[in-house]
Each structure stands twice: as structure tokens, then as C-alpha cells.
Coordinates of C-alpha atoms in Angstrom, one line a residue:
Chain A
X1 CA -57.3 58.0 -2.9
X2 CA -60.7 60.1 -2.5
X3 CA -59.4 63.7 -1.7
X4 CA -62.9 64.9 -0.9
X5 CA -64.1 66.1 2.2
X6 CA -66.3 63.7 4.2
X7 CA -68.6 66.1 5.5
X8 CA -71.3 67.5 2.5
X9 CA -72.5 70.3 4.7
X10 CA -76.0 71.4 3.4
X11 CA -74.9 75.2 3.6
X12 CA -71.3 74.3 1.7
X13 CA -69.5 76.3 4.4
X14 CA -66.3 73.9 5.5
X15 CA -66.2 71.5 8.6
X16 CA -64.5 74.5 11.1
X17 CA -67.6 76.3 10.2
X18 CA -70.2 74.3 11.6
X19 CA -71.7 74.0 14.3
X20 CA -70.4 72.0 17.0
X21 CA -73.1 69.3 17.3
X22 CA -73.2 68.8 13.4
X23 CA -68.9 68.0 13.7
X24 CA -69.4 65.8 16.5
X25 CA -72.8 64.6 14.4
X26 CA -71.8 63.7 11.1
X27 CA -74.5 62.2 9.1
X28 CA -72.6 60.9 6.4
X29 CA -71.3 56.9 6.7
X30 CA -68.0 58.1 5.5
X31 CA -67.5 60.0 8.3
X32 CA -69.2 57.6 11.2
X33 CA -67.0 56.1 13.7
X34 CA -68.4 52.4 13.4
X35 CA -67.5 50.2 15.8
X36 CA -68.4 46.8 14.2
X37 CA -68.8 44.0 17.1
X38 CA -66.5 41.9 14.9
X39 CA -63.7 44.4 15.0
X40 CA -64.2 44.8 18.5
X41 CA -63.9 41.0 19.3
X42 CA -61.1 40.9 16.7
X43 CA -59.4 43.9 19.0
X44 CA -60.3 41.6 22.2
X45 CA -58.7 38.1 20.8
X46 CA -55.9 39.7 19.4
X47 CA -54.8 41.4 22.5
X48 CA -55.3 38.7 24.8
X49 CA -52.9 36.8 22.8
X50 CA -50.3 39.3 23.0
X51 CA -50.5 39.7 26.5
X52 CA -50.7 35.2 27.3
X53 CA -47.1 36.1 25.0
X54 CA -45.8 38.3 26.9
X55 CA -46.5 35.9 30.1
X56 CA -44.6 33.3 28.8
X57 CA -41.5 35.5 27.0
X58 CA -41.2 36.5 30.7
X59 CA -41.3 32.9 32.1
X60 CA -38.8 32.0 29.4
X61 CA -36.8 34.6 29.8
X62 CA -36.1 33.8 33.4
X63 CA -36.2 30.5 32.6
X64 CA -33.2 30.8 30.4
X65 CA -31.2 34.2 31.9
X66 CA -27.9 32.9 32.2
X67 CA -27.1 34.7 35.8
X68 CA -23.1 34.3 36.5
X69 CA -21.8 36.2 38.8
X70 CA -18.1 36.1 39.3
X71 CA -16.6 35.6 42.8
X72 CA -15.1 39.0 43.7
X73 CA -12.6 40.0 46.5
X74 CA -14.5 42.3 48.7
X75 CA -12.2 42.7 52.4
X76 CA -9.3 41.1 54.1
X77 CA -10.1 39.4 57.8
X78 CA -7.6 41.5 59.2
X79 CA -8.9 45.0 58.2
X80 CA -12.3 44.8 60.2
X81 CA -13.0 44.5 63.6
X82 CA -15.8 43.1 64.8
X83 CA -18.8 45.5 64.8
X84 CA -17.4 47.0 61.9
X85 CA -19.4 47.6 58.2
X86 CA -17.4 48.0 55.2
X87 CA -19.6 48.9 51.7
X88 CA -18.5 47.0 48.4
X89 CA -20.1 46.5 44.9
X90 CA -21.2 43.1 44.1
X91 CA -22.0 41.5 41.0
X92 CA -21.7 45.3 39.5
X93 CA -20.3 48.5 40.1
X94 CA -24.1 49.8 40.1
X95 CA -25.0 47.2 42.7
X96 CA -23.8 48.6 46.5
X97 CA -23.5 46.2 49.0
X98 CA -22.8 45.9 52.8
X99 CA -20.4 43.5 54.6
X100 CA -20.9 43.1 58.3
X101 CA -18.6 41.4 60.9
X102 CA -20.5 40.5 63.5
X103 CA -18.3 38.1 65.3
X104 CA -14.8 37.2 65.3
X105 CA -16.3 34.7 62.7
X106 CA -19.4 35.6 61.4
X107 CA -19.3 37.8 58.4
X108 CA -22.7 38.9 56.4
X109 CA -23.5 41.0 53.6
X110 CA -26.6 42.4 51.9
X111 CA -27.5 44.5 49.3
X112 CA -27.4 48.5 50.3
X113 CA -30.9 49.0 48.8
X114 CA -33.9 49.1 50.8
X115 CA -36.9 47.1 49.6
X116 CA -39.1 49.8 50.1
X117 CA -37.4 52.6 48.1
X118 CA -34.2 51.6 47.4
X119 CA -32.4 54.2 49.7
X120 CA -29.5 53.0 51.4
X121 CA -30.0 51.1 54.5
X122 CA -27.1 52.0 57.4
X123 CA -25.5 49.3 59.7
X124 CA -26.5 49.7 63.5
X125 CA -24.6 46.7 64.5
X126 CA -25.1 47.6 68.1
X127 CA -29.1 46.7 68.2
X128 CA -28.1 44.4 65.1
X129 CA -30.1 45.9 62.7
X130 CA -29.9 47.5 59.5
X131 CA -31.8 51.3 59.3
X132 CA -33.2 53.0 56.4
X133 CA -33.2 56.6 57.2
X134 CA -36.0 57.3 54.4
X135 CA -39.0 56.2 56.0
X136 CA -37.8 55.0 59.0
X137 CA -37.2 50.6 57.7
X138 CA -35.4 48.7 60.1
X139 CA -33.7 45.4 58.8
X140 CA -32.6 42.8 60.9
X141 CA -29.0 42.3 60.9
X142 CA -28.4 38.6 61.1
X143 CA -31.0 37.5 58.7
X144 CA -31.9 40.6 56.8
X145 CA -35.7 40.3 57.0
X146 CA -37.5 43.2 57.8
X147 CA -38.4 44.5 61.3
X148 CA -40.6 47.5 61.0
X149 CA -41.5 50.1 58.4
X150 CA -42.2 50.1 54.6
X151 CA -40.2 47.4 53.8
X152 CA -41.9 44.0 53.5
X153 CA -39.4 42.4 51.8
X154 CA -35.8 40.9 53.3
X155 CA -32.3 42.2 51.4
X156 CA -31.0 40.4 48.9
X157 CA -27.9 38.3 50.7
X158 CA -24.9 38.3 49.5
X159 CA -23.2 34.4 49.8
X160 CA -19.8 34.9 51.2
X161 CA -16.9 32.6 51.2
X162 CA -13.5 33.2 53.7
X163 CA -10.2 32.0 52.6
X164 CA -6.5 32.6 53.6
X165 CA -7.9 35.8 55.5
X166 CA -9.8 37.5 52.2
X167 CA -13.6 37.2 52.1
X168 CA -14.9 36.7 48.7
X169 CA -18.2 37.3 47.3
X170 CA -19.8 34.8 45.6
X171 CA -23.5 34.9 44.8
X172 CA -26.5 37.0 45.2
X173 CA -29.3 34.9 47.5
X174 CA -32.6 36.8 46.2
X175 CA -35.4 36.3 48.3
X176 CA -39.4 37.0 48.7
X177 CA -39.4 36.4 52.7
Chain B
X1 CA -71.6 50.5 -5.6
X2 CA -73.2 53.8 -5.4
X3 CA -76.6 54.2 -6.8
X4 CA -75.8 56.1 -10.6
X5 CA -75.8 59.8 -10.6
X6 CA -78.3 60.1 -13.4
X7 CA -80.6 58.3 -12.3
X8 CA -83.1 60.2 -10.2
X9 CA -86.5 59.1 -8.5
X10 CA -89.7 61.2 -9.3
X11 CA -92.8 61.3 -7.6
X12 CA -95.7 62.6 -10.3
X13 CA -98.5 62.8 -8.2
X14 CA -101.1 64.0 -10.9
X15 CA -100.8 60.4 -12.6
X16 CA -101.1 58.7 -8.8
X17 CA -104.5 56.5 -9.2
X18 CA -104.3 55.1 -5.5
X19 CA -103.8 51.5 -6.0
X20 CA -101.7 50.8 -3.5
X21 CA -99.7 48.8 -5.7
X22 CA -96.2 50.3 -4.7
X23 CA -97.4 49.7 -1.4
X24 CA -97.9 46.0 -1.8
X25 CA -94.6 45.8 -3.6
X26 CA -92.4 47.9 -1.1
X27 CA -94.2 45.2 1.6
X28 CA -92.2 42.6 -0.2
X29 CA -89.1 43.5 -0.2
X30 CA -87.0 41.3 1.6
X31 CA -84.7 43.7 3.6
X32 CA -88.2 44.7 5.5
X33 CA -90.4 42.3 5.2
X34 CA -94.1 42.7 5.5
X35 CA -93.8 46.4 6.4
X36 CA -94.2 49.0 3.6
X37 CA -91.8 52.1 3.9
X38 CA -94.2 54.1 1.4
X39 CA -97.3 55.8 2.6
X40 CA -100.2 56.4 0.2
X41 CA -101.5 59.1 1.7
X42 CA -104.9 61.4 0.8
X43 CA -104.5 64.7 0.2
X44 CA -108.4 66.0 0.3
X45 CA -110.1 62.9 1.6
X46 CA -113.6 65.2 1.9
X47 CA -113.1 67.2 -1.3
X48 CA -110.8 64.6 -4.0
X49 CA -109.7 61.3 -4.6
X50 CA -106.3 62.5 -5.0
X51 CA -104.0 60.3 -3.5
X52 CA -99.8 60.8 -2.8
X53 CA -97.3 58.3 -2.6
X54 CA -95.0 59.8 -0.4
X55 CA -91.3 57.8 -0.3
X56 CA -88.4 59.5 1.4
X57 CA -86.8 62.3 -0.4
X58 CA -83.1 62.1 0.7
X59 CA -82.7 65.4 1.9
X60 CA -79.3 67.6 1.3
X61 CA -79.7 68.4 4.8
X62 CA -81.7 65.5 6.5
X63 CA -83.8 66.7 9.3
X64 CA -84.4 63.1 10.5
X65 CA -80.5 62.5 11.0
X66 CA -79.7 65.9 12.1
X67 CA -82.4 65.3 15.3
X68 CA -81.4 61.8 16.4
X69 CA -79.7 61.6 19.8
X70 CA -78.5 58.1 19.0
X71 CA -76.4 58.9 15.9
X72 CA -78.4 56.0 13.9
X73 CA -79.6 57.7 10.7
X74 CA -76.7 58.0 8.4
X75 CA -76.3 59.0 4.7
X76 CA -74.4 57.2 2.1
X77 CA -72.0 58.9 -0.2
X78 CA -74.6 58.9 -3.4
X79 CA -76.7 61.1 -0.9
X80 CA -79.3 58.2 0.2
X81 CA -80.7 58.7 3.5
X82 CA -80.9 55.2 5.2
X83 CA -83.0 53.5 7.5
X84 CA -81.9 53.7 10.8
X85 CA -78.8 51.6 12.1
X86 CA -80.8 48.4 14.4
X87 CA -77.9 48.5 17.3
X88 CA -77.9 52.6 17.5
X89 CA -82.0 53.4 17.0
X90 CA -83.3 54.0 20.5
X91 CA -87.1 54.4 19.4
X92 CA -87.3 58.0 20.4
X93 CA -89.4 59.2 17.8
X94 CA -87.4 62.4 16.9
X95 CA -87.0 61.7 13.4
X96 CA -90.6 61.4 13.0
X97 CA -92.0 64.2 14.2
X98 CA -88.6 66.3 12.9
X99 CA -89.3 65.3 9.2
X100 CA -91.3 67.6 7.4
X101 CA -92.6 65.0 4.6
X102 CA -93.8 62.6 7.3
X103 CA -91.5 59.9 6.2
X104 CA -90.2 57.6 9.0
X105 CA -91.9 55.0 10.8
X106 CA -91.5 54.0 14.4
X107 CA -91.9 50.5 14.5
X108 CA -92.6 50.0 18.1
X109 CA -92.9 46.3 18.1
X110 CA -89.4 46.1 17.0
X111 CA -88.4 49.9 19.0
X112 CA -87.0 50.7 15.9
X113 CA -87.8 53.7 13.0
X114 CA -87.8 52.4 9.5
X115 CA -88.1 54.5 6.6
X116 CA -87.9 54.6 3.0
X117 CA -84.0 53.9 1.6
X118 CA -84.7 53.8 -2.0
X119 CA -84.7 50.1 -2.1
X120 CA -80.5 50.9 -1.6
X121 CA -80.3 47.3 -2.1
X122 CA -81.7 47.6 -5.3
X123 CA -81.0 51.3 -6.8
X124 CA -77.2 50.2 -5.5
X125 CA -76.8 47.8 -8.3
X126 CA -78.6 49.6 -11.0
X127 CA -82.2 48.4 -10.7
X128 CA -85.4 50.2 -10.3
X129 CA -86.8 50.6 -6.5
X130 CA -89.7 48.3 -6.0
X131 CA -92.5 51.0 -6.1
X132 CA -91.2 52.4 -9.3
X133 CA -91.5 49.1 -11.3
X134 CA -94.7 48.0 -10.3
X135 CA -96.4 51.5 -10.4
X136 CA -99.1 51.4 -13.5
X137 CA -99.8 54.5 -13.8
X138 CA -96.0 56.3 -14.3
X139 CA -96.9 58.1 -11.1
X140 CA -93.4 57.1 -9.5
X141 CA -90.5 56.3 -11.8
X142 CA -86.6 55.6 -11.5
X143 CA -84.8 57.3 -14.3
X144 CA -82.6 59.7 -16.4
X145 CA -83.9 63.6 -16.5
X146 CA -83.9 62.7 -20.7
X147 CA -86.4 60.4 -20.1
X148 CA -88.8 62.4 -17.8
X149 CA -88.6 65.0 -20.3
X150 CA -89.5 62.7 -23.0
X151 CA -92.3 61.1 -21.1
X152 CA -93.4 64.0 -18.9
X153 CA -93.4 67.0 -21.5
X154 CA -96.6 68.5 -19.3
X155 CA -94.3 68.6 -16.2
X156 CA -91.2 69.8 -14.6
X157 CA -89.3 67.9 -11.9
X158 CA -88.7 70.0 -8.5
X159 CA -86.6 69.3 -5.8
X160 CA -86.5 72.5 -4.0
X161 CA -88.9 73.1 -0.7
X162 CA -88.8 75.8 1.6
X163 CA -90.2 75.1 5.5
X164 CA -90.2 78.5 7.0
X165 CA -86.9 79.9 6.8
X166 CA -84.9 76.8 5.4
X167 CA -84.6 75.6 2.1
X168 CA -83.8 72.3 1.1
X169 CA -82.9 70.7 -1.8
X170 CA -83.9 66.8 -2.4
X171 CA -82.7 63.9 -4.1
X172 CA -86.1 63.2 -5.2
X173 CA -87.9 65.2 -8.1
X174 CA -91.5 66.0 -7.4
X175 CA -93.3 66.5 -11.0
X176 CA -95.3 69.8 -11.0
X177 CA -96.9 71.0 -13.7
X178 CA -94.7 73.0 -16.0
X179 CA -95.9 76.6 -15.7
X180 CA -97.2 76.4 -12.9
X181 CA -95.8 79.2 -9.5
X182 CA -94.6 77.3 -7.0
X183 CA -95.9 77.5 -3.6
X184 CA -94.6 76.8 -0.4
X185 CA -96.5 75.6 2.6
X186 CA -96.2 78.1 5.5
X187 CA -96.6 75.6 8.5
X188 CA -97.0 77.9 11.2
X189 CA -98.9 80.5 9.4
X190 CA -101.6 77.2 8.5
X191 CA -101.5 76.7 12.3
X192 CA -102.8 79.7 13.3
X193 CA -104.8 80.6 10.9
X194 CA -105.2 83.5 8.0
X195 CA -107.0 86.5 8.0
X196 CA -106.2 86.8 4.6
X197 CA -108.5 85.1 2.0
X198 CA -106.8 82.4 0.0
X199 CA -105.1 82.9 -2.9
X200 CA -106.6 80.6 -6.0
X201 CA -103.4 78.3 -6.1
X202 CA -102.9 77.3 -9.7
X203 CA -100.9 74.2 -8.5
X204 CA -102.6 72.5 -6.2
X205 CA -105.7 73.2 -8.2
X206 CA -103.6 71.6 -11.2
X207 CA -102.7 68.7 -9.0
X208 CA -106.2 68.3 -7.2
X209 CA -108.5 68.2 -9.7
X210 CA -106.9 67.0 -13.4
X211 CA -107.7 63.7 -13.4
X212 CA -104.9 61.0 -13.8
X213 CA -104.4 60.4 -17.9
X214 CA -102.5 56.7 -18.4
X215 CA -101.2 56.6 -21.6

């Protein structure tokens, strides 16, 4: 390993010394920033491959995510009335969800998260629509697409199933529209 | 493989006959063909026949890189100035009319400043530079101080110039005659002129007017 100084300064003072425009200046090769254009395509090549990888590690990674999501007991028939919300985690505890009865026997859930932001969207079952306080997103109830605001995507919905009074959930439906 | 520190290039001026032959020889070269990179140059045209060859004299502190804008003229680790780098040279001219011993060349056909690298190709791996082996007269040689000493017993090598306030030290020796005073070229004070009546100047008078002796 060559211990010596790149710089030979024609004064022999060291580098700090100098003057600026003879650092940023240097005439010796050693000390030259050379960009050669084959290092510069070999930079280019080189990272194009690693992002074309890091396309497809994604594609195969979603290709072969094992998703299972267990059923899980969320309500009983009997405690909600009709109008009434009720918030639940499903497939986590770090993922809140909403169930809505809307009619004697319609039941729907969504995730809590707004699309926007991810605040926490309220039920307004009266207008039948879901409200993000945040920035003002409104969600329709029945479908969960978005109505008006920042959000311009629907809420994930959460696939119910009824039996002998409990209302289980089953899957999470994600969707782009 | 860096040129070898003993080896030194000196430029003896007295024995210079003009013949151009380093010249044709530095024309040849192959890394810049058909363009020479030394001058021959007149020093009296009107008074002698004197003739100089004048090759670069890698500089301590090379003016030619220290004034380019474009960051092309660098310096190898054994010291040798070289020619300046094809995709950085802009054809400004700075180097030009910054160096002091007239060395670079703008080649405007090709926008780009060629100058004398000691044949780096050649010094590199050991061998003479083109000028030095075909000059007849010893008036530029490639060697050890021992054997300038031995050859040159007249003559002392010099590689120290002042240009107003700056010194610099060069690579290249310059043979002067052994006791002769060195002088040093006041540019500006040539420029505008001296009251003063010249000095007899032993060297130049050495150089100028004892004829060339081949041995």
C-alpha cells in the first residue's frame, strides 16, 4: 500500500494548505477522478440488472405469498341492530375493521383505513356512507368505493359468512376500483 | 511502469547543429503521428545560427495544467507532464500562452493541445525518447547524471528557472556552461524596455557564439 500523499504541491506545504482551486485542481493522475466510459457503462448495465431483479423478486413474491387468513368470529346476530357499526380486527390484531348491519340481513365490513391516509373512516349509516374525518373522504357504504375526497381507491372488503346467529370473517377482498 | 528515477533528459543547446533530425523522428512516433511535439526554434535568426530544441520540461509546478479550465493536463507519478486528455481538452489555448517555455501546441484541426510527453510510451519502459536517439550531435540526450558528467565535463546540467517572482524546478536538465552566472530572463522588464545598458552576459555569449564541437 503507497502511504504517500497524492498531491506533490510545488511549494511542499500539505493539501489543507493550498489553495482552493489547486485541491479541487489536482494535476497529478493519482489524484484525478476519472470517469472511464467503460466503468460508466459497466455502472449502467450492472444496475439495470439489479433493478429487472428486483421486478421479478416482486412478481414472484406475490406470486408465491402464501396469504391464509383464518375465519374469525367477529359479532353475534343478535347483538346489533340494524344501523348499528361494531369495529373488529381481521386477519390481525394490527388490522381494524368495520362491520355494518345494514338490514335485518345484510351485514358488510371493510377495513377502518382510509385509502388516502389511512385514518380511520366513521360509519354514517344514515346517508350510507363511510366518512374520513381527515380530509373530509366519504366512502360509500354498500360497496365501499369512494364518493368524494382524497381517496381514490375503495376499502378493502372484508368477506363475511353468517351461521347459527355468529358472523364470521373470512377473507380480505383487496381491490384497485 | 514509471520512467526510472536516474534517468534524466538534457537539453545541451551549445552542441544543437539545427538539423531537424529530432524533429523528423518525434513526427514518427506513432502515438502522434505526423505532428512533431519538439520545436526547433532560432534563438538570433539576424545575429547566429544558433538553433534550440525546445521539448517540454515537466515542470514541479506545471503552469500549463495549473491554467486549464477543463482539468485535461495531468501529471504522472514519475513527474511527466502529459499531453492533454482527448475527451477533457476544450481547445482553449490557456496552456499555451500560460507556459513560459512555449511548449504546447493547439492543434486546431483536431481542437486539441498536444505537447511533448517524453515519448512516455517509450521512457516508460526504459528506452530513449525519440529525439534523444537520433540526435547526432549529443545536443539532446536520455541518461544517468554519471554519464553527463562523463561526456559533458565543459557543462553543468540546470534545472532551476526563475519567471519573475516564481521559481521552478524542472525535470529536464538544460546544460550550461560550467562556470558560467546564471541569468534569468526578466519578461516584463524585456517588455518595456531598459534604461539601463546591457550587461555583457557570459552565458548567452557562451551559448551564442561557441560553435557546436561533435566529437
Amino acid at each position: 500500500m503507497n502511504n504517500e500523499p497524492l498531491h506533490r504541491f510545488p511549494d511542499g506545504r500539505s493539501e489543507a494548505e493550498q489553495p482552493k482551486w489547486r485541491q479541487d485542481f489536482p494535476i497529478d493522475v493519482e489524484a484525478d477522478e476519472y470517469g472511464a466510459r467503460r466503468d460508466f457503462t459497466k455502472f449502467m448495465v450492472l444496475t439495470s440488472f439489479a433493478f429487472a431483479f428486483g421486478q421479478f423478486w416482486i412478481v414472484l413474491q406475490s406470486l408465491f405469498r402464501v396469504k391464509k387468513t383464518e375465519e374469525k368470529q367477529i359479532a353475534m346476530v343478535d347483538d346489533m341492530k340494524v344501523g348499528q357499526a361494531k369495529t373488529f380486527h381481521y386477519p390481525t390484531d394490527r388490522d381494524p375493521c368495520l362491520l355494518i348491519r345494514q338490514t335485518a340481513e345484510t351485514f358488510v365490513a371493510y377495513s377502518n383505513q382510509c385509502t388516502h391516509l389511512m385514518c380511520p373512516v366513521r360509519p354514517d349509516v344514515k346517508n350510507d356512507r363511510l366518512h374520513c374525518p381527515c380530509h373530509e373522504g366519504y366512502f360509500e357504504a354498500s360497496t365501499g368505493r369512494p364518493l368524494a375526497g382524497p381517496p381514490r381507491r375503495p376499502l378493502p372488503k372484508i368477506q363475511l359468512r353468517i351461521a347459527d346467529g355468529i358472523v364470521y370473517a373470512t377473507a380480505v377482498e383487496l381491490r384497485t376500483s | 511502469m514509471p520512467v526510472p528515477e536516474n534517468k534524466f533528459f538534457f537539453i545541451d543547446p551549445n552542441r544543437c547543429i539545427g538539423c531537424q533530425a529530432c524533429v523528423q523522428a518525434c513526427s514518427e512516433c506513432d502515438t502522434h503521428k505526423g505532428h512533431s511535439m519538439i520545436h526547433l526554434e532560432y534563438v538570433d535568426r539576424y545575429e547566429s545560427p544558433q538553433t534550440l530544441p525546445v521539448v517540454c520540461m515537466h515542470c514541479d509546478s506545471p503552469t500549463c495544467a495549473e491554467v486549464c479550465p477543463a482539468d485535461a493536463i495531468k501529471r504522472t507519478e514519475d513527474g511527466v507532464v502529459q499531453s492533454a486528455r482527448k475527451p477533457r481538452c476544450i481547445a482553449c489555448s490557456n496552456c499555451v500562452l500560460a507556459c513560459p517555455f512555449g511548449v504546447p501546441k493547439m492543434e486546431t484541426s483536431m481542437e486539441l493541445m498536444m505537447k511533448c510527453d517524453m515519448c512516455y510510451d517509450r521512457t516508460s519502459e526504459g528506452k530513449k525518447p525519440m529525439c534523444a536517439t537520433v540526435c547526432p550531435s549529443g545536443a539532446l540526450h536520455f541518461g544517468t547524471m554519471d554519464e553527463i558528467e562523463e561526456l559533458r565535463p565543459q557543462s553543468r546540467p540546470v534545472n532551476e528557472f526563475h519567471f519573475g517572482a516564481q521559481t521552478i524546478h524542472t525535470k529536464v536538465r538544460m546544460m550550461v556552461p560550467k562556470n558560467s552566472r546564471l541569468t534569468h530572463l526578466d519578461v516584463v522588464d524585456g517588455m518595456h524596455g531598459s534604461d539601463e545598458p546591457d550587461e555583457p552576459d557570459m552565458m548567452m555569449d557562451g551559448v551564442l557564439f561557441e560553435l557546436p564541437i561533435v566529437s
